[in-house]
mmCIF file of C-alpha atoms in Angstrom:
data_model
loop_
_atom_site.group_PDB
_atom_site.id
_atom_site.type_symbol
_atom_site.label_atom_id
_atom_site.label_comp_id
_atom_site.label_asym_id
_atom_site.label_seq_id
_atom_site.Cartn_x
_atom_site.Cartn_y
_atom_site.Cartn_z
ATOM 1 C CA MET A 1 -33.327 -22.638 -14.964
ATOM 2 C CA ALA A 2 -34.015 -24.094 -18.283
ATOM 3 C CA ILE A 3 -30.462 -25.194 -18.900
ATOM 4 C CA ILE A 4 -29.309 -28.027 -16.957
ATOM 5 C CA VAL A 5 -25.613 -28.815 -15.936
ATOM 6 C CA ARG A 6 -24.978 -32.653 -16.574
ATOM 7 C CA LEU A 7 -21.382 -32.363 -15.409
ATOM 8 C CA ASP A 8 -21.668 -35.029 -12.688
ATOM 9 C CA VAL A 9 -23.355 -37.526 -15.356
ATOM 10 C CA MET A 10 -20.017 -36.899 -17.266
ATOM 11 C CA LEU A 11 -17.760 -37.007 -14.198
ATOM 12 C CA ALA A 12 -19.694 -40.442 -13.454
ATOM 13 C CA LEU A 13 -19.315 -41.839 -16.741
ATOM 14 C CA ARG A 14 -15.469 -40.683 -16.986
ATOM 15 C CA LYS A 15 -14.993 -42.291 -13.293
ATOM 16 C CA MET A 16 -13.474 -38.795 -12.307
ATOM 17 C CA ARG A 17 -13.891 -37.098 -8.994
ATOM 18 C CA SER A 18 -14.743 -33.479 -8.891
ATOM 19 C CA LYS A 19 -11.353 -32.596 -7.012
ATOM 20 C CA GLU A 20 -9.215 -34.250 -9.717
ATOM 21 C CA LEU A 21 -11.367 -32.285 -12.446
ATOM 22 C CA ALA A 22 -10.904 -28.939 -10.879
ATOM 23 C CA ALA A 23 -7.103 -29.407 -10.123
ATOM 24 C CA ARG A 24 -6.901 -30.073 -13.942
ATOM 25 C CA ILE A 25 -9.042 -27.270 -15.269
ATOM 26 C CA GLY A 26 -7.815 -24.801 -12.710
ATOM 27 C CA ILE A 27 -10.694 -23.841 -10.791
ATOM 28 C CA THR A 28 -11.748 -24.181 -7.276
ATOM 29 C CA GLU A 29 -13.407 -27.146 -5.940
ATOM 30 C CA GLN A 30 -16.126 -24.735 -4.837
ATOM 31 C CA ASN A 31 -16.823 -23.299 -8.093
ATOM 32 C CA LEU A 32 -16.648 -26.725 -9.777
ATOM 33 C CA SER A 33 -19.470 -27.767 -7.250
ATOM 34 C CA LEU A 34 -21.594 -24.622 -7.758
ATOM 35 C CA LEU A 35 -21.210 -25.099 -11.407
ATOM 36 C CA LYS A 36 -22.133 -28.983 -11.058
ATOM 37 C CA SER A 37 -25.306 -27.747 -8.854
ATOM 38 C CA GLY A 38 -26.404 -25.063 -11.690
ATOM 39 C CA LYS A 39 -25.785 -22.382 -9.360
ATOM 40 C CA VAL A 40 -24.100 -20.235 -11.530
ATOM 41 C CA LYS A 41 -24.725 -17.295 -13.930
ATOM 42 C CA GLY A 42 -22.576 -18.516 -16.449
ATOM 43 C CA ILE A 43 -19.746 -20.283 -17.683
ATOM 44 C CA ARG A 44 -16.524 -19.324 -19.520
ATOM 45 C CA PHE A 45 -15.845 -20.719 -22.942
ATOM 46 C CA GLU A 46 -12.334 -21.203 -21.619
ATOM 47 C CA THR A 47 -13.953 -23.361 -18.440
ATOM 48 C CA LEU A 48 -15.971 -25.091 -21.017
ATOM 49 C CA GLU A 49 -13.053 -25.805 -23.335
ATOM 50 C CA ARG A 50 -10.934 -27.319 -20.393
ATOM 51 C CA ILE A 51 -13.446 -29.484 -19.121
ATOM 52 C CA CYS A 52 -14.576 -30.803 -22.708
ATOM 53 C CA ALA A 53 -11.017 -31.124 -23.191
ATOM 54 C CA GLU A 54 -10.303 -33.399 -20.001
ATOM 55 C CA LEU A 55 -13.293 -35.223 -20.094
ATOM 56 C CA ASP A 56 -13.310 -35.607 -23.818
ATOM 57 C CA CYS A 57 -16.878 -34.459 -24.466
ATOM 58 C CA GLN A 58 -18.640 -31.936 -26.236
ATOM 59 C CA PRO A 59 -20.445 -28.825 -24.431
ATOM 60 C CA GLY A 60 -23.975 -30.595 -25.587
ATOM 61 C CA ASP A 61 -22.854 -33.696 -23.440
ATOM 62 C CA LEU A 62 -22.321 -31.243 -20.404
ATOM 63 C CA LEU A 63 -25.128 -28.805 -21.037
ATOM 64 C CA THR A 64 -28.922 -29.120 -21.997
ATOM 65 C CA PHE A 65 -31.732 -27.348 -22.891
ATOM 66 C CA GLU A 66 -35.178 -28.356 -20.859
ATOM 67 C CA PRO A 67 -37.709 -26.003 -21.269
ATOM 68 C CA GLU A 68 -40.062 -24.657 -17.968
ATOM 69 C CA GLN A 69 -43.214 -25.624 -17.171
ATOM 70 C CA ASP A 70 -45.690 -22.462 -16.625
ATOM 71 C CA GLN A 71 -46.779 -22.574 -13.383
ATOM 72 C CA ASP A 72 -50.197 -21.264 -14.411
ATOM 73 C CA MET B 1 0.171 -6.919 -10.569
ATOM 74 C CA GLU B 2 -3.515 -6.625 -9.350
ATOM 75 C CA TYR B 3 -2.554 -8.275 -6.087
ATOM 76 C CA SER B 4 -0.101 -5.732 -5.546
ATOM 77 C CA MET B 5 -2.500 -2.906 -6.339
ATOM 78 C CA SER B 6 -5.155 -4.190 -4.000
ATOM 79 C CA ILE B 7 -2.811 -4.137 -1.109
ATOM 80 C CA LYS B 8 -1.904 -0.596 -2.057
ATOM 81 C CA VAL B 9 -5.713 0.253 -2.214
ATOM 82 C CA THR B 10 -6.156 -1.632 1.225
ATOM 83 C CA ARG B 11 -3.057 0.243 2.916
ATOM 84 C CA THR B 12 -4.170 3.921 1.667
ATOM 85 C CA SER B 13 -7.483 3.366 2.509
ATOM 86 C CA GLN B 14 -6.469 2.082 6.033
ATOM 87 C CA LYS B 15 -4.680 5.238 6.343
ATOM 88 C CA LEU B 16 -7.458 7.554 4.965
ATOM 89 C CA ALA B 17 -9.972 5.682 7.250
ATOM 90 C CA LEU B 18 -7.560 6.365 10.419
ATOM 91 C CA LEU B 19 -6.921 9.834 9.351
ATOM 92 C CA LEU B 20 -10.576 10.662 8.722
ATOM 93 C CA ARG B 21 -11.392 9.235 12.320
ATOM 94 C CA ALA B 22 -8.754 11.338 13.757
ATOM 95 C CA VAL B 23 -10.255 14.451 11.908
ATOM 96 C CA VAL B 24 -13.832 13.471 13.013
ATOM 97 C CA ILE B 25 -12.488 13.447 16.886
ATOM 98 C CA LEU B 26 -11.000 16.762 16.572
ATOM 99 C CA ALA B 27 -14.022 18.104 14.970
ATOM 100 C CA LEU B 28 -15.973 17.020 17.821
ATOM 101 C CA VAL B 29 -13.555 18.377 20.227
ATOM 102 C CA ALA B 30 -13.490 21.744 18.217
ATOM 103 C CA GLY B 31 -17.423 21.705 18.564
ATOM 104 C CA LEU B 32 -17.335 21.313 22.210
ATOM 105 C CA ALA B 33 -14.852 24.113 22.382
ATOM 106 C CA LEU B 34 -17.104 26.367 20.171
ATOM 107 C CA LEU B 35 -19.997 25.837 22.417
ATOM 108 C CA ALA B 36 -17.915 26.448 25.818
ATOM 109 C CA GLY B 37 -16.122 29.124 24.354
ATOM 110 C CA SER B 38 -19.138 31.011 23.406
ATOM 111 C CA VAL B 39 -20.586 30.662 27.236
ATOM 112 C CA LEU B 40 -16.723 30.869 28.896
ATOM 113 C CA ALA B 41 -15.184 33.562 27.169
ATOM 114 C CA PRO B 42 -18.046 35.320 25.375
ATOM 115 C CA GLU B 43 -15.142 38.389 24.649
ATOM 116 C CA LEU B 44 -13.453 36.183 22.190
ATOM 117 C CA TRP B 45 -16.569 35.695 20.158
ATOM 118 C CA LYS B 46 -17.505 39.079 20.009
ATOM 119 C CA GLY B 47 -14.319 40.200 18.780
ATOM 120 C CA TRP B 48 -14.736 37.508 16.022
ATOM 121 C CA ILE B 49 -18.158 38.629 15.133
ATOM 122 C CA ARG B 50 -16.974 42.143 14.792
ATOM 123 C CA ASN B 51 -14.556 40.990 12.603
ATOM 124 C CA VAL B 52 -16.941 39.465 10.157
ATOM 125 C CA TYR B 53 -19.620 41.879 10.465
ATOM 126 C CA PRO B 54 -17.868 45.088 11.161
ATOM 127 C CA GLN B 55 -20.986 46.923 10.986
ATOM 128 C CA VAL B 56 -22.292 45.451 14.366
ATOM 129 C CA THR B 57 -21.114 47.620 17.405
ATOM 130 C CA ASP B 58 -23.070 45.860 20.126
ATOM 131 C CA VAL B 59 -23.271 41.944 20.652
ATOM 132 C CA SER B 60 -24.723 40.181 23.767
ATOM 133 C CA GLU B 61 -23.659 36.963 25.491
ATOM 134 C CA TRP B 62 -27.015 35.496 24.294
ATOM 135 C CA GLN B 63 -26.342 36.599 20.617
ATOM 136 C CA VAL B 64 -23.073 34.878 20.887
ATOM 137 C CA VAL B 65 -24.490 31.401 22.090
ATOM 138 C CA LEU B 66 -27.012 31.488 19.538
ATOM 139 C CA LEU B 67 -24.016 32.216 16.892
ATOM 140 C CA ALA B 68 -22.244 29.335 18.365
ATOM 141 C CA LEU B 69 -25.054 26.890 18.114
ATOM 142 C CA LEU B 70 -25.213 27.901 14.448
ATOM 143 C CA ALA B 71 -21.618 27.246 13.742
ATOM 144 C CA THR B 72 -21.385 23.824 15.768
ATOM 145 C CA ALA B 73 -24.460 22.577 13.589
ATOM 146 C CA GLN B 74 -22.514 23.552 10.702
ATOM 147 C CA LEU B 75 -19.413 21.662 11.928
ATOM 148 C CA GLY B 76 -21.676 18.833 12.935
ATOM 149 C CA LEU B 77 -23.306 18.254 9.449
ATOM 150 C CA THR B 78 -19.577 18.209 7.848
ATOM 151 C CA THR B 79 -18.291 16.234 10.670
ATOM 152 C CA ILE B 80 -20.969 13.763 10.031
ATOM 153 C CA ALA B 81 -20.072 13.752 5.998
ATOM 154 C CA LEU B 82 -16.310 13.086 7.406
ATOM 155 C CA TRP B 83 -17.308 10.216 9.425
ATOM 156 C CA TRP B 84 -19.287 8.418 6.301
ATOM 157 C CA LEU B 85 -16.305 9.038 4.492
ATOM 158 C CA ALA B 86 -14.006 7.321 7.112
ATOM 159 C CA ARG B 87 -16.662 4.556 7.432
ATOM 160 C CA MET B 88 -16.278 4.180 3.565
ATOM 161 C CA PHE B 89 -12.713 3.991 3.683
ATOM 162 C CA SER B 90 -13.023 1.379 6.230
ATOM 163 C CA SER B 91 -15.545 -0.923 4.135
ATOM 164 C CA VAL B 92 -12.785 -0.392 1.197
ATOM 165 C CA SER B 93 -10.058 -1.326 3.019
ATOM 166 C CA GLY B 94 -11.935 -4.631 4.220
ATOM 167 C CA GLU B 95 -11.672 -7.787 1.967
ATOM 168 C CA GLU B 96 -14.230 -6.407 -0.290
ATOM 169 C CA PRO B 97 -12.561 -3.194 -1.829
ATOM 170 C CA LEU B 98 -15.788 -2.782 -4.688
ATOM 171 C CA SER B 99 -18.434 -3.169 -2.024
ATOM 172 C CA LEU B 100 -22.324 -1.984 -1.959
ATOM 173 C CA GLU B 101 -21.539 -1.328 1.144
ATOM 174 C CA ALA B 102 -18.671 1.061 0.581
ATOM 175 C CA ALA B 103 -20.901 2.502 -1.922
ATOM 176 C CA ALA B 104 -23.787 3.273 0.241
ATOM 177 C CA HIS B 105 -21.351 4.914 3.035
ATOM 178 C CA MET B 106 -19.867 7.405 0.216
ATOM 179 C CA ARG B 107 -23.343 8.292 -1.133
ATOM 180 C CA ARG B 108 -24.239 9.080 2.339
ATOM 181 C CA ALA B 109 -21.144 11.204 3.225
ATOM 182 C CA SER B 110 -22.183 12.982 -0.171
ATOM 183 C CA ARG B 111 -25.691 13.733 0.959
ATOM 184 C CA TRP B 112 -24.317 14.991 4.203
ATOM 185 C CA LEU B 113 -21.536 17.164 2.397
ATOM 186 C CA LEU B 114 -24.213 18.525 0.155
ATOM 187 C CA ALA B 115 -26.387 19.165 3.394
ATOM 188 C CA ALA B 116 -23.596 20.985 5.268
ATOM 189 C CA THR B 117 -22.813 23.172 2.274
ATOM 190 C CA LEU B 118 -26.646 24.230 1.659
ATOM 191 C CA TYR B 119 -26.555 25.192 5.485
ATOM 192 C CA ALA B 120 -23.506 26.776 5.191
ATOM 193 C CA MET B 121 -25.290 29.260 2.462
ATOM 194 C CA VAL B 122 -28.562 29.195 4.019
ATOM 195 C CA ALA B 123 -26.974 29.715 7.651
ATOM 196 C CA GLN B 124 -25.896 33.195 6.877
ATOM 197 C CA ILE B 125 -29.165 34.556 6.750
ATOM 198 C CA PRO B 126 -29.986 33.842 10.554
ATOM 199 C CA ALA B 127 -26.422 34.311 11.434
ATOM 200 C CA SER B 128 -26.664 37.722 10.154
ATOM 201 C CA LEU B 129 -29.627 38.414 11.618
ATOM 202 C CA VAL B 130 -28.686 37.355 14.919
ATOM 203 C CA ALA B 131 -25.531 39.452 15.005
ATOM 204 C CA SER B 132 -27.398 42.526 14.034
ATOM 205 C CA LEU B 133 -30.128 42.353 16.315
ATOM 206 C CA ASN B 134 -28.814 44.633 18.970
ATOM 207 C CA GLN B 135 -28.433 47.223 16.293
ATOM 208 C CA PRO B 136 -30.939 50.215 16.088
ATOM 209 C CA GLU B 137 -33.672 49.934 14.149
ATOM 210 C CA GLY B 138 -32.649 50.588 10.442
ATOM 211 C CA ALA B 139 -29.246 49.182 11.056
ATOM 212 C CA ARG B 140 -30.121 45.482 11.080
ATOM 213 C CA PHE B 141 -29.598 43.542 8.268
ATOM 214 C CA ILE B 142 -29.756 39.974 6.779
ATOM 215 C CA ALA B 143 -26.686 38.774 4.461
ATOM 216 C CA LEU B 144 -26.773 36.021 1.871
ATOM 217 C CA GLY B 145 -23.509 35.530 -0.378
ATOM 218 C CA LEU B 146 -22.318 32.660 -2.450
ATOM 219 C CA SER B 147 -18.541 31.777 -2.433
ATOM 220 C CA THR B 148 -16.466 29.596 -4.467
ATOM 221 C CA SER B 149 -16.180 27.099 -1.180
ATOM 222 C CA HIS B 150 -19.960 26.931 -1.309
ATOM 223 C CA ALA B 151 -19.530 26.208 -5.043
ATOM 224 C CA SER B 152 -16.671 23.714 -4.041
ATOM 225 C CA GLY B 153 -18.807 22.087 -1.389
ATOM 226 C CA VAL B 154 -21.925 21.548 -4.020
ATOM 227 C CA LEU B 155 -19.359 20.136 -6.659
ATOM 228 C CA ALA B 156 -17.415 17.766 -4.553
ATOM 229 C CA SER B 157 -20.786 16.567 -3.059
ATOM 230 C CA LEU B 158 -21.921 15.646 -6.697
ATOM 231 C CA VAL B 159 -18.866 14.316 -7.801
ATOM 232 C CA LEU B 160 -19.007 12.026 -4.532
ATOM 233 C CA TYR B 161 -22.349 10.636 -5.179
ATOM 234 C CA ALA B 162 -21.483 9.965 -9.009
ATOM 235 C CA VAL B 163 -18.456 7.823 -7.771
ATOM 236 C CA ALA B 164 -20.616 6.039 -5.205
ATOM 237 C CA SER B 165 -22.931 5.179 -8.118
ATOM 238 C CA ILE B 166 -20.191 4.016 -10.463
ATOM 239 C CA GLN B 167 -18.906 2.108 -7.295
ATOM 240 C CA GLU B 168 -22.247 0.625 -6.908
ATOM 241 C CA LEU B 169 -22.510 -0.553 -10.262
ATOM 242 C CA ALA B 170 -18.902 -2.087 -9.988
ATOM 243 C CA ALA B 171 -19.662 -4.109 -6.953
ATOM 244 C CA GLN B 172 -22.819 -5.315 -8.688
ATOM 245 C CA VAL B 173 -20.754 -6.112 -11.875
ATOM 246 C CA ARG B 174 -18.176 -8.013 -9.807
ATOM 247 C CA ASP B 175 -20.970 -9.837 -8.062
ATOM 248 C CA ASP B 176 -22.529 -10.944 -11.576
ATOM 249 C CA ASN B 177 -18.726 -12.036 -12.678
ATOM 250 C CA ARG B 178 -18.476 -14.160 -9.213
ATOM 251 C CA GLN B 179 -21.063 -16.398 -10.441
ATOM 252 C CA ILE B 180 -19.567 -17.193 -13.561
ATOM 253 C CA VAL B 181 -17.275 -19.647 -13.507
#
């Protein structure tokens, strides 16, 4: 996917564990893990807002766009 | 609110699944009784045939058996539709009320119900022919009629098919929503 989730980088920068963040923003560890690995179809603004508030960052710090290379 | 509603749906579906399974078993027993009755007590059948076709005066035993087979086939098709409905309610009462599996079961039920209704319409032709075969020439007949029960059957199967399509769409939307955190 062209959208890269950089949540793990932000977690490392803030020295916060996934478990702690999941508890603070009110989603399951399983869902946070899926989000970290980019295995989700989307993220709610509500979730994004809570993550940004907890990690004190901007949405752009969490999500980046990298154009996919054509295979042919 | 959503949780209590889900429990209500689950419990109602469990009861309906149980009820439909019981009806399916009864229908199987009735089917066997119909066939056995046509061989063991053909007089009962003859009386019934004369009630349905008053113009028929002479009915032999092989005609009774053939008519019993035609009636049992009708019952069989309806029973299969009910069986798929029972499976659908079982799926709904599981962990996933809005599942693709439940939608598929409902769609199958609608197809079998439509088949049973169409069969009920068309089977009147061979049934009347078989019943009147022993009549003298000129007194034999074939009958074909449409009743409100046929129309209701077609309507019910179309409604079931439509609901199955909606349920399938709902299950897909739910799956999509699950992948949004």
